Short mmCIF file of C-alpha atoms and ligand atoms in Angstrom, two decimals:
data_model
loop_
_atom_site.label_atom_id
_atom_site.label_comp_id
_atom_site.label_asym_id
_atom_site.label_seq_id
_atom_site.Cartn_x
_atom_site.Cartn_y
_atom_site.Cartn_z
CA MET A 1472 40.93 -23.47 -18.99
CA TYR A 1473 39.21 -20.31 -20.20
CA GLN A 1474 41.09 -17.06 -19.43
CA PRO A 1475 38.67 -14.19 -18.80
CA ASP A 1476 39.71 -10.91 -20.34
CA PHE A 1477 37.90 -7.67 -19.51
CA THR A 1478 40.04 -5.30 -21.59
CA ASP A 1479 37.47 -4.85 -24.33
CA ILE A 1480 34.81 -4.06 -21.79
CA LEU A 1481 36.93 -1.48 -20.07
CA LEU A 1482 37.62 0.13 -23.46
CA ASN A 1483 33.86 0.34 -24.05
CA VAL A 1484 32.78 1.39 -20.61
CA ASP A 1485 31.25 4.63 -21.96
CA LEU A 1486 28.95 2.53 -24.16
CA LEU A 1487 27.76 0.58 -21.16
CA ALA A 1488 27.34 3.73 -19.09
CA ARG A 1489 25.17 5.20 -21.82
CA GLY A 1490 23.20 1.97 -21.96
CA ALA A 1491 22.68 2.02 -18.21
CA TRP A 1492 21.52 5.61 -18.42
CA ILE A 1493 18.93 4.77 -21.08
CA THR A 1494 17.77 1.80 -19.02
CA ILE A 1495 17.22 4.09 -16.05
CA ALA A 1496 15.43 6.69 -18.17
CA LEU A 1497 13.14 4.03 -19.64
CA TRP A 1498 12.48 2.69 -16.19
CA ALA A 1499 11.69 6.09 -14.65
CA ILE A 1500 9.45 7.27 -17.47
CA ALA A 1501 7.50 4.02 -17.70
CA PHE A 1502 7.05 3.82 -13.93
CA ALA A 1503 5.92 7.41 -13.45
CA PHE A 1504 3.53 7.14 -16.36
CA GLY A 1505 2.32 3.70 -15.26
CA LEU A 1506 1.58 4.92 -11.73
CA ALA A 1507 -0.34 7.95 -13.01
CA VAL A 1508 -2.38 6.19 -15.69
CA GLY A 1509 -2.90 3.25 -13.33
CA LEU A 1510 -4.40 5.61 -10.77
CA GLY A 1511 -6.90 6.88 -13.32
CA LEU A 1512 -7.81 3.34 -14.36
CA GLY A 1513 -8.01 2.13 -10.76
CA LEU A 1514 -10.32 5.00 -9.83
CA VAL A 1515 -12.54 4.32 -12.82
CA ARG A 1516 -12.73 0.67 -11.87
CA SER A 1517 -13.59 1.61 -8.27
CA SER A 1518 -16.22 4.16 -9.25
CA GLY A 1519 -18.97 1.63 -9.80
CA ASN A 1520 -19.79 3.20 -13.16
CA ARG A 1521 -20.29 0.24 -15.46
CA TRP A 1522 -19.83 2.19 -18.71
CA LEU A 1523 -16.41 3.39 -17.67
CA SER A 1524 -15.40 0.36 -15.69
CA LEU A 1525 -15.87 -2.17 -18.47
CA PRO A 1526 -13.46 -0.61 -20.99
CA ALA A 1527 -10.94 -0.09 -18.18
CA ALA A 1528 -11.23 -3.75 -17.22
CA ALA A 1529 -10.73 -4.79 -20.85
CA TYR A 1530 -7.60 -2.62 -21.10
CA VAL A 1531 -6.18 -4.14 -17.93
CA GLU A 1532 -6.83 -7.68 -19.07
CA VAL A 1533 -5.32 -7.16 -22.54
CA PHE A 1534 -2.07 -5.85 -21.10
CA ARG A 1535 -1.87 -8.43 -18.36
CA ASN A 1536 -2.61 -11.40 -20.58
CA THR A 1537 -0.27 -10.78 -23.51
CA PRO A 1538 3.54 -10.97 -23.36
CA VAL A 1539 5.18 -7.61 -22.84
CA LEU A 1540 7.59 -8.51 -25.65
CA VAL A 1541 4.65 -8.73 -28.04
CA GLN A 1542 3.35 -5.39 -26.78
CA LEU A 1543 6.64 -3.58 -27.47
CA VAL A 1544 7.04 -5.15 -30.87
CA TRP A 1545 3.45 -4.25 -31.67
CA PHE A 1546 3.97 -0.57 -30.88
CA TYR A 1547 7.19 -0.51 -32.87
CA TYR A 1548 6.18 -2.51 -35.96
CA ALA A 1549 2.38 -2.73 -36.07
CA PHE A 1550 1.30 0.66 -34.77
CA PRO A 1551 3.01 2.54 -37.69
CA VAL A 1552 1.12 0.40 -40.21
CA LEU A 1553 -2.12 1.46 -38.55
CA THR A 1554 -1.33 5.15 -38.12
CA GLY A 1555 1.49 5.92 -40.52
CA TRP A 1556 3.52 7.28 -37.62
CA GLN A 1557 6.80 5.53 -36.90
CA MET A 1558 7.90 6.25 -33.38
CA SER A 1559 11.46 5.74 -32.22
CA GLY A 1560 12.41 2.53 -30.50
CA PHE A 1561 12.74 4.39 -27.23
CA THR A 1562 9.27 5.92 -27.51
CA ALA A 1563 7.73 2.57 -28.44
CA ALA A 1564 9.47 0.86 -25.55
CA ALA A 1565 8.57 3.58 -23.05
CA LEU A 1566 4.96 3.53 -24.22
CA GLY A 1567 4.66 -0.24 -24.16
CA LEU A 1568 6.27 -0.60 -20.74
CA ALA A 1569 4.23 2.31 -19.34
CA LEU A 1570 0.92 0.94 -20.54
CA ASN A 1571 1.81 -2.54 -19.34
CA THR A 1572 2.77 -1.15 -15.94
CA SER A 1573 -0.36 1.00 -15.77
CA ALA A 1574 -2.48 -2.13 -16.18
CA TYR A 1575 -0.80 -3.82 -13.23
CA CYS A 1576 -0.89 -0.64 -11.16
CA ALA A 1577 -4.60 -0.23 -11.89
CA GLU A 1578 -5.20 -3.57 -10.21
CA ILE A 1579 -3.06 -2.57 -7.23
CA TYR A 1580 -5.04 0.66 -6.83
CA ARG A 1581 -8.34 -1.12 -7.20
CA GLY A 1582 -7.41 -3.77 -4.65
CA GLY A 1583 -6.06 -1.16 -2.22
CA ILE A 1584 -9.19 0.96 -2.49
CA ALA A 1585 -11.42 -2.08 -2.05
CA SER A 1586 -9.50 -3.03 1.11
CA ILE A 1587 -10.61 0.09 3.00
CA ALA A 1588 -13.40 -0.65 5.45
CA ARG A 1589 -16.95 0.40 4.61
CA GLY A 1590 -17.12 2.45 7.78
CA GLN A 1591 -14.57 4.89 6.36
CA TRP A 1592 -16.83 5.59 3.39
CA GLU A 1593 -19.80 5.98 5.69
CA ALA A 1594 -18.04 8.39 8.02
CA GLY A 1595 -16.97 10.55 5.07
CA ARG A 1596 -20.40 10.49 3.48
CA ALA A 1597 -22.03 11.35 6.79
CA LEU A 1598 -19.90 14.51 6.89
CA GLY A 1599 -21.32 15.46 3.51
CA MET A 1600 -18.33 14.52 1.39
CA GLY A 1601 -18.83 13.66 -2.26
CA TRP A 1602 -17.12 10.74 -3.97
CA ALA A 1603 -14.08 12.65 -5.21
CA ARG A 1604 -13.32 14.38 -1.92
CA LEU A 1605 -13.83 11.15 0.01
CA MET A 1606 -11.47 9.36 -2.32
CA ARG A 1607 -8.81 12.05 -2.08
CA ARG A 1608 -8.98 12.80 1.62
CA ILE A 1609 -10.04 9.55 3.25
CA ILE A 1610 -9.72 6.48 1.06
CA LEU A 1611 -6.59 7.00 -1.06
CA PRO A 1612 -4.29 8.21 1.74
CA GLN A 1613 -5.06 5.01 3.64
CA ALA A 1614 -5.08 2.75 0.61
CA VAL A 1615 -1.80 4.02 -0.85
CA ARG A 1616 0.03 3.09 2.34
CA ARG A 1617 -1.13 -0.47 1.94
CA MET A 1618 -0.18 -0.48 -1.74
CA ILE A 1619 3.44 0.59 -1.32
CA PRO A 1620 4.89 -2.94 -1.11
CA ALA A 1621 3.00 -3.94 -4.25
CA PHE A 1622 4.18 -0.83 -6.07
CA THR A 1623 7.82 -1.38 -5.15
CA ASN A 1624 7.55 -4.97 -6.40
CA ARG A 1625 6.08 -3.64 -9.62
CA GLY A 1626 8.90 -1.14 -9.94
CA ILE A 1627 11.52 -3.86 -9.55
CA GLU A 1628 9.79 -6.06 -12.12
CA LEU A 1629 9.71 -3.12 -14.50
CA GLY A 1630 13.42 -2.43 -14.02
CA LYS A 1631 14.16 -5.95 -15.19
CA MET A 1632 11.56 -5.79 -17.94
CA THR A 1633 13.37 -2.86 -19.62
CA ALA A 1634 15.88 -5.37 -21.03
CA ILE A 1635 13.20 -6.42 -23.50
CA ALA A 1636 13.49 -3.04 -25.23
CA SER A 1637 16.75 -4.24 -26.79
CA VAL A 1638 14.74 -6.22 -29.35
CA ILE A 1639 13.36 -3.01 -30.85
CA ALA A 1640 16.82 -1.45 -31.12
CA VAL A 1641 16.69 0.73 -28.05
CA HIS A 1642 20.28 1.30 -27.08
CA GLU A 1643 19.80 0.44 -23.45
CA LEU A 1644 22.02 -1.82 -21.38
CA MET A 1645 21.00 -5.15 -22.88
CA TYR A 1646 21.33 -3.88 -26.45
CA GLU A 1647 24.83 -2.57 -25.81
CA ALA A 1648 25.76 -5.84 -24.20
CA ARG A 1649 24.65 -7.89 -27.18
CA LEU A 1650 26.48 -5.55 -29.49
CA LEU A 1651 29.66 -5.71 -27.45
CA SER A 1652 29.45 -9.46 -27.10
CA SER A 1653 29.17 -10.02 -30.85
CA GLN A 1654 32.00 -7.61 -31.56
CA THR A 1655 34.43 -8.96 -28.98
CA PHE A 1656 33.42 -12.63 -28.92
CA ARG A 1657 33.53 -12.38 -25.11
CA PRO A 1658 29.96 -13.25 -24.03
CA LEU A 1659 31.04 -14.55 -20.62
CA GLU A 1660 32.70 -11.30 -19.59
CA VAL A 1661 30.15 -9.02 -21.21
CA PHE A 1662 27.02 -10.66 -19.84
CA THR A 1663 28.53 -11.14 -16.43
CA VAL A 1664 29.37 -7.47 -16.22
CA ILE A 1665 25.92 -6.58 -17.53
CA ALA A 1666 24.25 -8.73 -14.88
CA VAL A 1667 26.28 -6.96 -12.23
CA ILE A 1668 25.29 -3.55 -13.59
CA TYR A 1669 21.60 -4.51 -13.59
CA PHE A 1670 21.99 -5.67 -10.03
CA ILE A 1671 23.63 -2.40 -9.00
CA VAL A 1672 20.87 -0.39 -10.68
CA ILE A 1673 17.94 -2.43 -9.37
CA TYR A 1674 19.07 -3.55 -5.93
CA PRO A 1675 18.68 -0.10 -4.34
CA GLY A 1676 15.00 -0.30 -5.32
CA THR A 1677 14.68 -3.61 -3.52
CA LEU A 1678 16.49 -2.23 -0.47
CA LEU A 1679 14.12 0.71 -0.46
CA SER A 1680 11.13 -1.64 -0.53
CA TYR A 1681 12.51 -3.58 2.46
CA ARG A 1682 12.91 -0.37 4.39
CA ILE A 1683 9.44 0.86 3.56
CA GLU A 1684 7.92 -2.46 4.55
CA ALA A 1685 9.82 -2.51 7.83
CA ARG A 1686 8.70 1.02 8.60
CA MET A 1687 5.08 0.20 7.83
CA ALA A 1688 5.26 -2.92 9.98
CA ARG A 1689 6.51 -0.85 12.88
CA ARG A 1690 3.75 1.72 12.44
CA SER A 1691 0.81 -0.65 12.49
CA MET B 710 -48.93 27.97 14.28
CA THR B 711 -46.55 25.23 15.38
CA GLU B 712 -43.06 24.99 14.01
CA ALA B 713 -42.55 22.56 11.13
CA PRO B 714 -40.92 19.30 12.22
CA LEU B 715 -37.19 19.30 11.71
CA LEU B 716 -37.44 15.87 10.12
CA ARG B 717 -40.51 14.01 9.07
CA THR B 718 -40.95 10.67 7.36
CA GLU B 719 -44.04 9.80 5.47
CA ALA B 720 -44.90 6.16 4.80
CA LEU B 721 -41.20 5.39 4.64
CA VAL B 722 -40.43 1.96 3.19
CA LYS B 723 -37.03 0.38 2.75
CA ARG B 724 -36.49 -2.98 1.09
CA PHE B 725 -33.30 -4.88 0.47
CA GLY B 726 -34.32 -7.22 -2.34
CA ASP B 727 -37.28 -9.20 -1.00
CA LEU B 728 -36.62 -8.20 2.59
CA THR B 729 -38.79 -5.34 3.83
CA VAL B 730 -36.78 -3.66 6.57
CA LEU B 731 -38.88 -0.52 7.07
CA ASP B 732 -42.57 -1.04 6.52
CA GLY B 733 -44.27 2.35 6.47
CA ILE B 734 -42.66 4.62 9.04
CA ASP B 735 -44.44 7.88 9.89
CA LEU B 736 -42.35 9.90 12.24
CA ALA B 737 -42.07 13.61 12.95
CA VAL B 738 -39.10 14.93 14.88
CA GLN B 739 -39.67 18.35 16.46
CA PRO B 740 -36.73 20.62 17.24
CA GLY B 741 -35.39 19.88 20.68
CA GLU B 742 -36.82 16.38 20.85
CA ARG B 743 -34.61 13.57 22.06
CA ILE B 744 -35.87 10.29 20.74
CA ALA B 745 -34.59 6.95 21.96
CA ILE B 746 -35.20 4.11 19.53
CA LEU B 747 -35.54 0.63 20.96
CA GLY B 748 -36.00 -2.68 19.22
CA SER B 749 -34.49 -6.12 18.81
CA SER B 750 -31.58 -6.73 16.52
CA GLY B 751 -32.73 -6.64 12.90
CA SER B 752 -35.87 -4.64 13.62
CA GLY B 753 -34.67 -1.83 11.32
CA LYS B 754 -33.31 0.74 13.80
CA SER B 755 -30.08 1.41 11.94
CA THR B 756 -31.84 1.48 8.61
CA LEU B 757 -34.30 4.06 9.91
CA LEU B 758 -31.47 6.35 11.04
CA ARG B 759 -29.62 5.77 7.77
CA CYS B 760 -32.69 6.72 5.75
CA LEU B 761 -32.97 9.98 7.68
CA ASN B 762 -29.59 11.19 6.42
CA PHE B 763 -29.86 9.26 3.15
CA MET B 764 -26.99 6.91 3.72
CA GLU B 765 -29.68 4.56 2.39
CA LEU B 766 -32.21 5.71 -0.17
CA PRO B 767 -35.80 4.92 0.77
CA THR B 768 -37.56 2.43 -1.48
CA ALA B 769 -40.83 4.34 -1.11
CA GLY B 770 -42.23 7.17 0.95
CA ARG B 771 -40.75 10.53 1.62
CA VAL B 772 -38.50 12.33 4.05
CA HIS B 773 -39.13 16.01 4.78
CA PHE B 774 -36.45 18.28 6.17
CA HIS B 775 -37.73 21.54 7.71
CA GLY B 776 -41.06 20.91 6.02
CA ALA B 777 -39.61 20.52 2.52
CA PRO B 778 -39.65 17.12 0.85
CA VAL B 779 -36.23 15.78 -0.10
CA GLY B 780 -35.85 14.74 -3.72
CA THR B 781 -38.17 15.37 -6.64
CA ALA B 782 -41.17 13.20 -7.41
CA GLY B 783 -41.54 11.90 -10.95
CA SER B 784 -44.78 11.41 -12.84
CA ARG B 785 -45.36 7.89 -11.53
CA GLY B 786 -44.71 8.79 -7.91
CA GLU B 787 -41.09 7.63 -7.98
CA VAL B 788 -38.70 9.96 -6.18
CA ARG B 789 -35.36 10.97 -7.68
CA TYR B 790 -32.48 12.12 -5.52
CA ARG B 791 -29.49 14.18 -6.57
CA GLU B 792 -26.31 13.16 -4.82
CA ARG B 793 -25.34 16.81 -4.46
CA ASP B 794 -28.51 17.65 -2.55
CA LEU B 795 -28.08 14.61 -0.32
CA ALA B 796 -24.49 15.57 0.48
CA ASP B 797 -25.68 19.07 1.42
CA LEU B 798 -28.32 17.54 3.66
CA ARG B 799 -25.85 15.24 5.37
CA ARG B 800 -23.72 18.22 6.37
CA ARG B 801 -26.62 19.39 8.49
CA ILE B 802 -27.30 16.01 10.10
CA GLY B 803 -24.60 14.56 12.33
CA MET B 804 -24.10 10.83 12.64
CA VAL B 805 -22.23 8.80 15.24
CA PHE B 806 -21.57 5.13 14.50
CA GLN B 807 -21.36 2.05 16.65
CA GLN B 808 -17.83 1.39 15.34
CA PHE B 809 -16.67 5.06 15.69
CA ASN B 810 -15.21 5.03 12.15
CA LEU B 811 -12.56 7.59 12.92
CA PHE B 812 -10.07 8.28 10.12
CA PRO B 813 -7.01 6.32 11.26
CA HIS B 814 -4.51 8.34 9.21
CA MET B 815 -5.46 11.57 10.97
CA THR B 816 -4.97 12.72 14.54
CA ALA B 817 -7.97 13.31 16.76
CA LEU B 818 -7.78 17.02 16.02
CA GLU B 819 -7.50 16.44 12.26
CA ASN B 820 -10.48 14.10 12.42
CA VAL B 821 -12.58 16.83 13.99
CA MET B 822 -11.28 19.52 11.60
CA GLU B 823 -11.74 17.49 8.44
CA GLY B 824 -15.42 18.23 7.82
CA PRO B 825 -15.27 21.96 8.58
CA ARG B 826 -12.06 22.33 6.56
CA THR B 827 -12.84 20.40 3.41
CA VAL B 828 -16.63 20.21 3.31
CA LEU B 829 -17.54 23.61 4.76
CA GLY B 830 -14.38 25.28 3.46
CA GLN B 831 -13.53 27.01 6.73
CA PRO B 832 -10.09 28.60 7.05
CA ARG B 833 -7.56 26.49 8.86
CA ALA B 834 -7.20 28.66 11.96
CA ALA B 835 -10.94 28.94 12.53
CA ALA B 836 -11.50 25.21 11.96
CA GLU B 837 -8.68 24.33 14.33
CA ALA B 838 -9.92 26.62 17.09
CA ALA B 839 -13.44 25.21 16.74
CA ALA B 840 -12.12 21.65 16.68
CA ARG B 841 -10.15 22.24 19.88
CA ALA B 842 -13.29 23.57 21.52
CA GLU B 843 -15.25 20.48 20.47
CA LEU B 844 -12.51 18.19 21.79
CA ALA B 845 -12.59 20.09 25.08
CA ARG B 846 -16.35 19.67 25.22
CA VAL B 847 -15.99 15.88 25.06
CA GLY B 848 -13.18 16.01 27.64
CA LEU B 849 -10.28 15.31 25.27
CA ALA B 850 -8.59 18.70 25.04
CA ASP B 851 -5.21 17.09 25.73
CA ARG B 852 -5.52 14.24 23.20
CA GLY B 853 -5.78 16.25 20.00
CA ASP B 854 -2.42 15.03 18.68
CA ALA B 855 -3.15 11.35 19.31
CA TYR B 856 -3.94 9.01 16.45
CA PRO B 857 -7.12 6.93 16.89
CA ALA B 858 -5.12 3.73 17.35
CA ARG B 859 -3.65 5.25 20.51
CA LEU B 860 -7.05 6.04 22.02
CA SER B 861 -9.37 3.81 24.01
CA GLY B 862 -12.75 2.92 22.54
CA GLY B 863 -14.48 5.43 24.76
CA GLN B 864 -12.08 8.17 23.74
CA GLN B 865 -12.47 7.26 20.08
CA GLN B 866 -16.21 7.53 20.34
CA ARG B 867 -15.94 10.91 22.05
CA VAL B 868 -13.70 12.13 19.21
CA ALA B 869 -16.32 10.83 16.78
CA ILE B 870 -18.97 12.85 18.62
CA ALA B 871 -16.73 15.93 18.48
CA ARG B 872 -16.26 15.32 14.75
CA ALA B 873 -20.02 15.30 14.23
CA LEU B 874 -20.51 18.39 16.43
CA ALA B 875 -17.87 20.37 14.55
CA MET B 876 -20.22 20.51 11.56
CA GLN B 877 -22.78 22.38 13.73
CA PRO B 878 -25.49 19.86 12.82
CA GLU B 879 -29.14 20.61 13.39
CA VAL B 880 -29.85 17.07 14.46
CA LEU B 881 -27.65 14.24 15.71
CA LEU B 882 -28.14 10.56 14.94
CA PHE B 883 -26.52 8.05 17.28
CA ASP B 884 -26.50 4.41 16.21
CA GLU B 885 -25.74 2.32 19.28
CA PRO B 886 -22.83 4.56 20.26
CA THR B 887 -21.86 2.44 23.25
CA SER B 888 -22.58 -1.07 21.97
CA SER B 889 -19.02 -1.89 20.99
CA LEU B 890 -17.47 -0.48 24.17
CA ASP B 891 -16.20 -2.32 27.20
CA PRO B 892 -18.68 -1.79 30.06
CA GLU B 893 -16.35 0.46 32.01
CA LEU B 894 -16.06 2.84 29.04
CA VAL B 895 -19.79 3.22 28.43
CA GLY B 896 -20.25 5.85 31.13
CA GLU B 897 -17.86 8.43 29.70
CA VAL B 898 -19.65 8.38 26.34
CA LEU B 899 -23.13 8.51 27.86
CA ARG B 900 -22.09 11.48 30.00
CA VAL B 901 -21.07 13.37 26.87
CA ILE B 902 -24.40 12.56 25.21
CA ARG B 903 -26.27 13.63 28.36
CA ALA B 904 -24.43 16.96 28.32
CA LEU B 905 -25.57 17.46 24.73
CA ALA B 906 -29.12 16.68 25.80
CA GLU B 907 -28.92 19.38 28.44
CA GLU B 908 -28.11 21.88 25.70
CA GLY B 909 -31.45 21.09 24.13
CA ARG B 910 -30.10 19.52 20.95
CA THR B 911 -32.31 17.48 18.70
CA MET B 912 -31.17 13.88 18.80
CA LEU B 913 -32.18 10.39 17.81
CA LEU B 914 -30.43 7.62 19.68
CA VAL B 915 -30.58 3.91 19.03
CA THR B 916 -29.57 2.22 22.25
CA HIS B 917 -29.91 -0.83 24.44
CA GLU B 918 -29.12 1.21 27.56
CA LEU B 919 -32.67 1.34 28.91
CA GLY B 920 -31.74 3.30 32.01
CA PHE B 921 -30.07 5.94 29.91
CA ALA B 922 -32.98 6.04 27.47
CA TYR B 923 -35.37 6.58 30.37
CA HIS B 924 -33.51 9.62 31.70
CA PHE B 925 -32.23 10.98 28.40
CA ALA B 926 -35.19 10.81 26.10
CA THR B 927 -38.20 13.05 25.73
CA ARG B 928 -39.76 10.30 23.66
CA VAL B 929 -39.23 6.59 23.13
CA LEU B 930 -39.99 4.56 20.02
CA PHE B 931 -40.21 0.80 19.89
CA LEU B 932 -39.48 -0.68 16.49
CA HIS B 933 -40.50 -4.17 15.52
CA ASP B 934 -40.26 -5.72 12.05
CA GLY B 935 -39.83 -2.33 10.46
CA ARG B 936 -42.85 -0.69 12.12
CA ILE B 937 -43.20 1.66 15.04
CA LEU B 938 -45.16 -0.42 17.56
CA GLU B 939 -45.06 2.08 20.41
CA ASP B 940 -44.32 5.77 20.59
CA GLY B 941 -44.60 7.93 23.69
CA PRO B 942 -42.94 9.46 26.71
CA PRO B 943 -40.29 7.28 28.40
CA GLU B 944 -42.32 6.88 31.55
CA ARG B 945 -45.24 5.33 29.73
CA ILE B 946 -43.27 3.25 27.21
CA LEU B 947 -40.80 1.78 29.67
CA LYS B 948 -42.94 1.51 32.81
CA THR B 949 -46.33 0.60 31.38
CA PRO B 950 -45.75 -0.95 27.96
CA ARG B 951 -48.97 -1.87 26.16
CA GLU B 952 -47.72 -4.00 23.29
CA GLU B 953 -46.90 -7.59 24.10
CA ARG B 954 -43.81 -7.43 21.90
CA LEU B 955 -42.47 -4.52 23.89
CA GLN B 956 -43.25 -6.28 27.17
CA GLN B 957 -41.28 -9.30 25.97
CA PHE B 958 -38.46 -7.05 24.77
CA LEU B 959 -38.23 -5.30 28.13
CA ALA B 960 -38.51 -8.55 30.05
CA ARG B 961 -35.28 -9.71 28.44
CA PHE B 962 -33.48 -6.81 30.07
CA THR B 963 -34.86 -7.50 33.53
CA GLU B 964 -34.48 -11.30 33.35
CA PHE B 965 -31.05 -11.29 34.92
CA GLY B 966 -31.45 -7.95 36.65
CA PHE B 967 -31.04 -7.42 40.37
N1 ADP C 240 -27.29 -3.04 3.02
C1 ADP C 240 -28.09 -4.07 3.35
N2 ADP C 240 -28.33 -5.04 2.47
C2 ADP C 240 -29.13 -6.08 2.77
N3 ADP C 240 -29.76 -6.23 3.94
C3 ADP C 240 -29.56 -5.29 4.89
C4 ADP C 240 -28.72 -4.16 4.64
N4 ADP C 240 -28.71 -3.39 5.76
C5 ADP C 240 -29.51 -4.00 6.63
N5 ADP C 240 -30.03 -5.13 6.13
C6 ADP C 240 -30.95 -6.04 6.79
O1 ADP C 240 -32.02 -5.26 7.28
C7 ADP C 240 -32.46 -5.75 8.53
C8 ADP C 240 -32.49 -4.63 9.51
O2 ADP C 240 -31.18 -4.16 9.69
P1 ADP C 240 -30.84 -2.99 10.71
O3 ADP C 240 -31.57 -1.76 10.30
O4 ADP C 240 -29.36 -2.91 10.75
O5 ADP C 240 -31.40 -3.51 12.07
P2 ADP C 240 -31.05 -3.09 13.56
O6 ADP C 240 -30.18 -1.89 13.49
O7 ADP C 240 -32.37 -2.85 14.20
O8 ADP C 240 -30.36 -4.27 14.16
C9 ADP C 240 -31.54 -6.88 8.92
O9 ADP C 240 -32.18 -8.10 8.61
C10 ADP C 240 -30.35 -6.67 8.04
O10 ADP C 240 -29.75 -7.89 7.73
MG1 MG C 241 -28.17 -1.62 14.10
#
């Protein structure tokens, strides 16, 4: 019978804490960036301008239809060949995850905007509002409320996706775990603890999404 | 010299693909006129109103506002419109919709303030005071803090009227303002519109309330297949219709009357 032993993990708890911190930083940066760039892309796709909308659509489809692992590796290994600029693993991972997230968020924005009734546009236009003001004052405030569940889902997916950054030597949680596991020959203990840490980091996000959804359900 | 019409259409045509919805409309609206527009469903009543404030762009023909043509004519007679100019024009023309279209994320008061605040750039205090006055005018002084979802259909439509009035429009367009209301709520909205009529406002009203049209309007139009078939004072149009189409249209209203 296997005897679990957590001593090595306890001795290296600072390593794991640092890993968790980098995971959270990666998560926060990629999500904030993804939401912001996604908004721009979603607006462009909702604008009805074909010349802007087409490239935006292509961007979205590229990022949604290739593995995120390939995207990170590409920014880390292929991008420098093209530009001569080697970014750090963290930068490459943050960039890849952010762009990937922005593509998904763009679709959430576009869908949310499209879900607002025509009459809202008409009422705004009849008051003499232009497109930008209508979007900011009338359409987005309503649409964003409907998008919140989709955004929280996206955020949770992203939190889990950060583990992929370990393959390009970002010293986040997963990387530290693999390191520790190979040094201590205790994969059971290490990866169990790591799973628990991921859960502790990500579960509050899920709880938050439940609360938001419940509040929205009560409002409508 | 007579005053220039506030709004005038000249050979106005609107097509959606192959469907000709407005087929050469010539209409002059003088200041102070109240025009009721009658016609069967699909005859082009909404489209006519929507061309007057350029929610729809005319396919051909011209709209004149205070005697000046809207848009610039190109060399081959085509007319180009700048969205900026159209937005400016819409500020001066109020519109009230069949479905109210209030902004659900704003209170009644915020709905009424929105145009003056963001489009006209009025300071908050002034816009709020004016909005409260408009809500009082439509009998909803005490419902300013309510969200649209908490208001009855009749109340929502009165807020929508207050929202249009807050822009100080020179002309008001009503597109079947009572058609989606329960019968017992129609009266409160019509009373508000009648009060506006008594102030001498210029209004165009699409309606199926013939009794209201008769008392409200200074002039009645009958639209059929995108053309104005009859145009005259309510007494003559409604009591002694000449066109067979109009007679048939009116007969439908009296068929089950008592
Ligand atoms: N945006 C549009 N696209 C295509 N057809 C339209 C559009 N708006 C109106 N129509 C058509 O134009 C005709 C007249 O519509 P409308 O002006 O709404 O009539 P009314 O208000 O008299 O019932 C109808 O056949 C309608 O289906
Ligand atoms: Mg209609």
